[in-house]
PDB file of C-alpha atoms in Angstrom:
ATOM      1  CA  MET A   1       7.601  -7.983  -4.690  1.00  0.00           C
ATOM      2  CA  PRO A   2       7.132  -9.844  -2.003  1.00  0.00           C
ATOM      3  CA  HIS A   3       6.672  -8.745   1.522  1.00  0.00           C
ATOM      4  CA  ILE A   4       9.027 -10.072   4.369  1.00  0.00           C
ATOM      5  CA  THR A   5       7.207  -9.341   7.691  1.00  0.00           C
ATOM      6  CA  GLY A   6       9.383 -10.456  11.258  1.00  0.00           C
ATOM      7  CA  LEU A   7       7.302 -10.485  13.995  1.00  0.00           C
ATOM      8  CA  TYR A   8       4.995 -13.292  13.455  1.00  0.00           C
ATOM      9  CA  ARG A   9       8.643 -15.321  11.850  1.00  0.00           C
ATOM     10  CA  SER A  10      11.567 -16.881  13.125  1.00  0.00           C
ATOM     11  CA  LYS A  11      14.629 -16.122  11.596  1.00  0.00           C
ATOM     12  CA  ALA A  12      14.400 -20.197  10.039  1.00  0.00           C
ATOM     13  CA  ASP A  13      11.211 -19.454   8.467  1.00  0.00           C
ATOM     14  CA  VAL A  14      12.393 -15.291   7.283  1.00  0.00           C
ATOM     15  CA  ILE A  15      15.979 -17.871   5.397  1.00  0.00           C
ATOM     16  CA  THR A  16      13.342 -20.570   4.154  1.00  0.00           C
ATOM     17  CA  PHE A  17      11.127 -17.876   2.992  1.00  0.00           C
ATOM     18  CA  LEU A  18      14.530 -16.002   1.538  1.00  0.00           C
ATOM     19  CA  ASN A  19      16.673 -19.715  -0.005  1.00  0.00           C
ATOM     20  CA  GLU A  20      12.954 -19.056  -2.184  1.00  0.00           C
ATOM     21  CA  LEU A  21      12.569 -16.052  -3.320  1.00  0.00           C
ATOM     22  CA  GLY A  22      16.587 -16.650  -4.429  1.00  0.00           C
ATOM     23  CA  SER A  23      15.401 -20.209  -6.037  1.00  0.00           C
ATOM     24  CA  ASN A  24      12.828 -18.192  -8.047  1.00  0.00           C
ATOM     25  CA  GLY A  25      15.304 -15.852  -9.206  1.00  0.00           C
ATOM     26  CA  ILE A  26      12.805 -13.004  -7.071  1.00  0.00           C
ATOM     27  CA  GLN A  27      15.609 -10.149  -5.956  1.00  0.00           C
ATOM     28  CA  ASN A  28      13.832  -7.367  -4.938  1.00  0.00           C
ATOM     29  CA  VAL A  29      12.450  -7.936  -1.377  1.00  0.00           C
ATOM     30  CA  LEU A  30      10.116  -4.856   1.022  1.00  0.00           C
ATOM     31  CA  ALA A  31      11.242  -6.200   4.676  1.00  0.00           C
ATOM     32  CA  LEU A  32       7.809  -5.268   7.222  1.00  0.00           C
ATOM     33  CA  ARG A  33       8.248  -5.363  10.873  1.00  0.00           C
ATOM     34  CA  GLY A  34       3.944  -6.265  10.551  1.00  0.00           C
ATOM     35  CA  ASP A  35       0.787  -5.469  12.595  1.00  0.00           C
ATOM     36  CA  GLN A  36       0.423  -6.167  16.473  1.00  0.00           C
ATOM     37  CA  ILE A  37      -1.791  -9.316  16.683  1.00  0.00           C
ATOM     38  CA  PRO A  38      -4.415  -8.758  19.342  1.00  0.00           C
ATOM     39  CA  ASP A  39      -3.715 -11.326  21.669  1.00  0.00           C
ATOM     40  CA  LYS A  40      -1.237 -12.925  19.248  1.00  0.00           C
ATOM     41  CA  LYS A  41       2.907 -13.067  20.740  1.00  0.00           C
ATOM     42  CA  PRO A  42       5.271 -12.518  18.202  1.00  0.00           C
ATOM     43  CA  VAL A  43       7.794 -14.550  18.179  1.00  0.00           C
ATOM     44  CA  GLY A  44       9.939 -12.090  19.143  1.00  0.00           C
ATOM     45  CA  ASP A  45      13.860 -12.731  16.628  1.00  0.00           C
ATOM     46  CA  PHE A  46      12.781  -9.305  14.793  1.00  0.00           C
ATOM     47  CA  LYS A  47      11.369  -7.028  17.612  1.00  0.00           C
ATOM     48  CA  ARG A  48      11.943  -3.809  14.566  1.00  0.00           C
ATOM     49  CA  ALA A  49      12.076  -3.802  10.894  1.00  0.00           C
ATOM     50  CA  SER A  50      15.385  -2.861  11.259  1.00  0.00           C
ATOM     51  CA  GLU A  51      16.606  -6.226  12.707  1.00  0.00           C
ATOM     52  CA  LEU A  52      14.334  -8.290   9.542  1.00  0.00           C
ATOM     53  CA  VAL A  53      15.889  -5.570   7.608  1.00  0.00           C
ATOM     54  CA  LYS A  54      19.728  -6.612   9.020  1.00  0.00           C
ATOM     55  CA  PHE A  55      18.700 -10.362   8.942  1.00  0.00           C
ATOM     56  CA  ILE A  56      17.860  -9.710   5.553  1.00  0.00           C
ATOM     57  CA  LYS A  57      20.990  -8.091   3.638  1.00  0.00           C
ATOM     58  CA  LYS A  58      23.636 -11.010   6.009  1.00  0.00           C
ATOM     59  CA  HIS A  59      21.120 -13.966   4.493  1.00  0.00           C
ATOM     60  CA  GLY A  60      21.047 -13.151   1.084  1.00  0.00           C
ATOM     61  CA  LYS A  61      21.804 -11.189  -1.951  1.00  0.00           C
ATOM     62  CA  PHE A  62      18.463  -8.991  -2.489  1.00  0.00           C
ATOM     63  CA  ASN A  63      17.675  -5.210  -2.843  1.00  0.00           C
ATOM     64  CA  ILE A  64      15.608  -4.355   0.518  1.00  0.00           C
ATOM     65  CA  ALA A  65      12.733  -1.854  -0.032  1.00  0.00           C
ATOM     66  CA  GLY A  66      11.174  -0.073   2.988  1.00  0.00           C
ATOM     67  CA  ALA A  67       8.012   1.382   4.357  1.00  0.00           C
ATOM     68  CA  CYS A  68       7.366   4.202   5.902  1.00  0.00           C
ATOM     69  CA  TYR A  69       5.413   7.220   6.694  1.00  0.00           C
ATOM     70  CA  PRO A  70       4.498  10.260   5.530  1.00  0.00           C
ATOM     71  CA  GLN A  71       3.010  11.205   9.035  1.00  0.00           C
ATOM     72  CA  LYS A  72       4.693   8.701  11.158  1.00  0.00           C
ATOM     73  CA  HIS A  73       4.259   5.589  12.966  1.00  0.00           C
ATOM     74  CA  PRO A  74       1.079   5.468  14.740  1.00  0.00           C
ATOM     75  CA  GLU A  75       3.493   4.410  17.662  1.00  0.00           C
ATOM     76  CA  SER A  76       6.234   6.695  17.539  1.00  0.00           C
ATOM     77  CA  ILE A  77       5.904   9.424  19.825  1.00  0.00           C
ATOM     78  CA  ASN A  78       6.919  12.485  17.704  1.00  0.00           C
ATOM     79  CA  PHE A  79       8.621  13.108  14.265  1.00  0.00           C
ATOM     80  CA  VAL A  80      12.316  12.786  15.161  1.00  0.00           C
ATOM     81  CA  ASP A  81      11.953   9.384  16.649  1.00  0.00           C
ATOM     82  CA  ASP A  82      10.218   7.480  13.650  1.00  0.00           C
ATOM     83  CA  ILE A  83      12.911   9.681  11.532  1.00  0.00           C
ATOM     84  CA  LEU A  84      15.813   7.429  13.879  1.00  0.00           C
ATOM     85  CA  HIS A  85      14.196   4.338  13.779  1.00  0.00           C
ATOM     86  CA  LEU A  86      14.123   4.654   9.838  1.00  0.00           C
ATOM     87  CA  LYS A  87      17.144   6.397   9.303  1.00  0.00           C
ATOM     88  CA  GLU A  88      18.435   2.868  11.373  1.00  0.00           C
ATOM     89  CA  LYS A  89      16.292   0.354   8.961  1.00  0.00           C
ATOM     90  CA  VAL A  90      18.509   2.523   5.711  1.00  0.00           C
ATOM     91  CA  ASN A  91      21.553   1.606   7.790  1.00  0.00           C
ATOM     92  CA  GLN A  92      21.073  -1.842   7.719  1.00  0.00           C
ATOM     93  CA  GLY A  93      20.436  -2.014   4.133  1.00  0.00           C
ATOM     94  CA  VAL A  94      18.110  -0.486   2.872  1.00  0.00           C
ATOM     95  CA  SER A  95      18.575   0.670   0.010  1.00  0.00           C
ATOM     96  CA  TYR A  96      14.910   2.640  -1.592  1.00  0.00           C
ATOM     97  CA  LEU A  97      11.541   3.376   0.626  1.00  0.00           C
ATOM     98  CA  ILE A  98       7.626   2.952   0.101  1.00  0.00           C
ATOM     99  CA  THR A  99       5.442   5.455   2.522  1.00  0.00           C
ATOM    100  CA  GLN A 100       2.129   4.059   3.209  1.00  0.00           C
ATOM    101  CA  THR A 101      -1.105   5.102   1.562  1.00  0.00           C
ATOM    102  CA  LEU A 102      -1.494   8.567   2.035  1.00  0.00           C
ATOM    103  CA  PHE A 103      -4.121  11.692   0.998  1.00  0.00           C
ATOM    104  CA  ASP A 104      -2.028  14.722   1.569  1.00  0.00           C
ATOM    105  CA  ASN A 105       0.833  15.653  -1.060  1.00  0.00           C
ATOM    106  CA  GLN A 106       1.590  18.082   1.636  1.00  0.00           C
ATOM    107  CA  ALA A 107       2.355  15.306   4.306  1.00  0.00           C
ATOM    108  CA  PHE A 108       5.141  13.987   1.781  1.00  0.00           C
ATOM    109  CA  TYR A 109       7.121  16.912   0.236  1.00  0.00           C
ATOM    110  CA  ASP A 110       7.210  17.720   4.027  1.00  0.00           C
ATOM    111  CA  PHE A 111       8.288  14.084   4.839  1.00  0.00           C
ATOM    112  CA  ARG A 112      10.619  14.806   2.410  1.00  0.00           C
ATOM    113  CA  GLU A 113      11.987  17.325   3.518  1.00  0.00           C
ATOM    114  CA  ARG A 114      12.756  15.795   7.091  1.00  0.00           C
ATOM    115  CA  LEU A 115      14.470  13.300   5.272  1.00  0.00           C
ATOM    116  CA  GLN A 116      16.260  14.831   3.908  1.00  0.00           C
ATOM    117  CA  PHE A 117      17.137  17.085   7.299  1.00  0.00           C
ATOM    118  CA  ALA A 118      18.205  13.710   8.727  1.00  0.00           C
ATOM    119  CA  GLN A 119      20.401  12.574   5.600  1.00  0.00           C
ATOM    120  CA  VAL A 120      17.869   9.193   5.056  1.00  0.00           C
ATOM    121  CA  ASP A 121      19.450   9.725   0.883  1.00  0.00           C
ATOM    122  CA  VAL A 122      18.048   7.067  -1.391  1.00  0.00           C
ATOM    123  CA  PRO A 123      14.580   7.004  -3.025  1.00  0.00           C
ATOM    124  CA  ILE A 124      10.786   8.197  -1.881  1.00  0.00           C
ATOM    125  CA  GLU A 125       8.297   5.598  -4.042  1.00  0.00           C
ATOM    126  CA  VAL A 126       4.570   6.901  -2.864  1.00  0.00           C
ATOM    127  CA  GLY A 127       3.180   3.616  -2.087  1.00  0.00           C
ATOM    128  CA  ILE A 128      -0.126   3.338  -3.842  1.00  0.00           C
ATOM    129  CA  MET A 129      -3.324   1.298  -2.981  1.00  0.00           C
ATOM    130  CA  PRO A 130      -6.867   1.868  -4.995  1.00  0.00           C
ATOM    131  CA  CYS A 131     -10.039   2.607  -3.437  1.00  0.00           C
ATOM    132  CA  THR A 132     -13.262   2.464  -4.617  1.00  0.00           C
ATOM    133  CA  ASN A 133     -15.081   2.400  -1.247  1.00  0.00           C
ATOM    134  CA  LEU A 134     -15.676   4.081   1.532  1.00  0.00           C
ATOM    135  CA  ASN A 135     -14.862   1.640   3.921  1.00  0.00           C
ATOM    136  CA  GLN A 136     -11.871   1.200   2.212  1.00  0.00           C
ATOM    137  CA  ILE A 137      -9.971   3.492   3.576  1.00  0.00           C
ATOM    138  CA  LYS A 138     -12.548   4.282   7.035  1.00  0.00           C
ATOM    139  CA  LYS A 139     -10.050   0.757   7.411  1.00  0.00           C
ATOM    140  CA  ILE A 140      -6.967   2.662   5.787  1.00  0.00           C
ATOM    141  CA  THR A 141      -6.902   5.835   7.744  1.00  0.00           C
ATOM    142  CA  GLU A 142      -7.379   3.756  11.252  1.00  0.00           C
ATOM    143  CA  LEU A 143      -4.608   1.193  10.523  1.00  0.00           C
ATOM    144  CA  SER A 144      -2.157   4.159   8.984  1.00  0.00           C
ATOM    145  CA  GLY A 145      -3.325   6.835  11.817  1.00  0.00           C
ATOM    146  CA  ASN A 146      -3.260   9.562   8.634  1.00  0.00           C
ATOM    147  CA  PRO A 147      -6.657  11.042   8.423  1.00  0.00           C
ATOM    148  CA  MET A 148      -8.129  11.479   5.269  1.00  0.00           C
ATOM    149  CA  PRO A 149      -7.931  14.849   4.740  1.00  0.00           C
ATOM    150  CA  LYS A 150     -12.413  16.825   4.529  1.00  0.00           C
ATOM    151  CA  ASN A 151     -12.105  17.539   1.180  1.00  0.00           C
ATOM    152  CA  SER A 152     -11.079  14.290  -0.254  1.00  0.00           C
ATOM    153  CA  LEU A 153     -13.941  13.046   2.543  1.00  0.00           C
ATOM    154  CA  ILE A 154     -16.596  15.676   1.263  1.00  0.00           C
ATOM    155  CA  LEU A 155     -16.113  13.516  -2.142  1.00  0.00           C
ATOM    156  CA  TRP A 156     -15.920  10.568  -1.658  1.00  0.00           C
ATOM    157  CA  ILE A 157     -19.205  11.089   0.556  1.00  0.00           C
ATOM    158  CA  ILE A 158     -20.879  12.325  -3.044  1.00  0.00           C
ATOM    159  CA  PHE A 159     -19.567   9.117  -4.699  1.00  0.00           C
ATOM    160  CA  ALA A 160     -21.372   6.556  -2.375  1.00  0.00           C
ATOM    161  CA  ILE A 161     -24.475   8.942  -2.708  1.00  0.00           C
ATOM    162  CA  ILE A 162     -24.628   9.074  -6.132  1.00  0.00           C
ATOM    163  CA  LYS A 163     -22.515   5.747  -7.667  1.00  0.00           C
ATOM    164  CA  LYS A 164     -25.462   4.119  -7.597  1.00  0.00           C
ATOM    165  CA  ARG A 165     -27.010   6.482 -10.087  1.00  0.00           C
ATOM    166  CA  CYS A 166     -23.595   6.341 -12.414  1.00  0.00           C
ATOM    167  CA  VAL A 167     -24.663   2.724 -12.371  1.00  0.00           C
ATOM    168  CA  MET A 168     -28.362   3.339 -13.422  1.00  0.00           C
ATOM    169  CA  LEU A 169     -26.805   5.968 -16.079  1.00  0.00           C
ATOM    170  CA  GLY A 170     -24.198   3.400 -18.102  1.00  0.00           C
ATOM    171  CA  LEU A 171     -26.647   1.053 -18.038  1.00  0.00           C
ATOM    172  CA  THR A 172     -29.297   3.294 -19.695  1.00  0.00           C
ATOM    173  CA  MET A 173     -26.364   3.734 -21.944  1.00  0.00           C
ATOM    174  CA  GLN A 174     -25.272   0.238 -23.220  1.00  0.00           C
ATOM    175  CA  LEU A 175     -29.029  -0.866 -23.126  1.00  0.00           C
ATOM    176  CA  ASN A 176     -29.664   2.467 -25.489  1.00  0.00           C
ATOM    177  CA  LYS A 177     -26.682   0.894 -28.360  1.00  0.00           C
ATOM    178  CA  LEU A 178     -28.202  -2.133 -28.848  1.00  0.00           C
ATOM    179  CA  LEU A 179     -32.324  -0.571 -29.144  1.00  0.00           C
ATOM    180  CA  ILE A 180     -30.199   1.514 -31.506  1.00  0.00           C
ATOM    181  CA  TYR A 181     -28.763  -1.978 -33.243  1.00  0.00           C
ATOM    182  CA  PHE A 182     -31.333  -4.222 -33.500  1.00  0.00           C
ATOM    183  CA  ARG A 183     -33.439  -1.567 -34.807  1.00  0.00           C
ATOM    184  CA  THR A 184     -30.631  -1.081 -36.947  1.00  0.00           C
ATOM    185  CA  MET A 185     -30.258  -4.531 -37.716  1.00  0.00           C
ATOM    186  CA  PRO A 186     -31.650  -6.076 -41.443  1.00  0.00           C
ATOM    187  CA  MET A 187     -34.600  -8.568 -40.843  1.00  0.00           C
ATOM    188  CA  GLU A 188     -33.621 -11.290 -43.238  1.00  0.00           C
ATOM    189  CA  PHE A 189     -33.216 -14.640 -42.494  1.00  0.00           C
ATOM    190  CA  THR A 190     -32.226 -17.290 -42.993  1.00  0.00           C
ATOM    191  CA  SER A 191     -33.391 -21.061 -42.387  1.00  0.00           C
ATOM    192  CA  ILE A 192     -29.810 -23.564 -41.045  1.00  0.00           C
ATOM    193  CA  ARG A 193     -30.328 -27.056 -42.786  1.00  0.00           C
TER     194      ARG A 193
END
């Protein structure tokens, strides 16, 4: 699904992008404010994702998804503030939500209850990002502000320690298969004339 970020795009840029998406038959978009980049000044047309959602709704016939943070957006002062901004996105046209990657199921269940209490009634998909190493996880937790539970972190550390041994075990198993193949292969040779 194409992501449309608003912080560093002008309204004209967004219209051009929407037209391109529409002409290619794309119907679903994910509207995001976008992360702030240090030392780069935002364009200023879209300060919040809700403003971008409203603009997309007005200038196209797209099914708009919005991002959400079960453990609160890092820039929100509290959960109430966070849910109010999320509710505004939904009121402007977001038809379903996709969560930031999270590592704690209970945080998702609690978030879902807060949304029900605030009468935010749209489907929610849990955002999944396959992580293959500790550096990826570190970056995700820094960007999202969502800590990894200690038990999960311990498992990743153990995995990192044994990863090399697993690779060696896999290679050894493949080599054994090759040796068995060569031992059982008929020793007939034919010449090519």
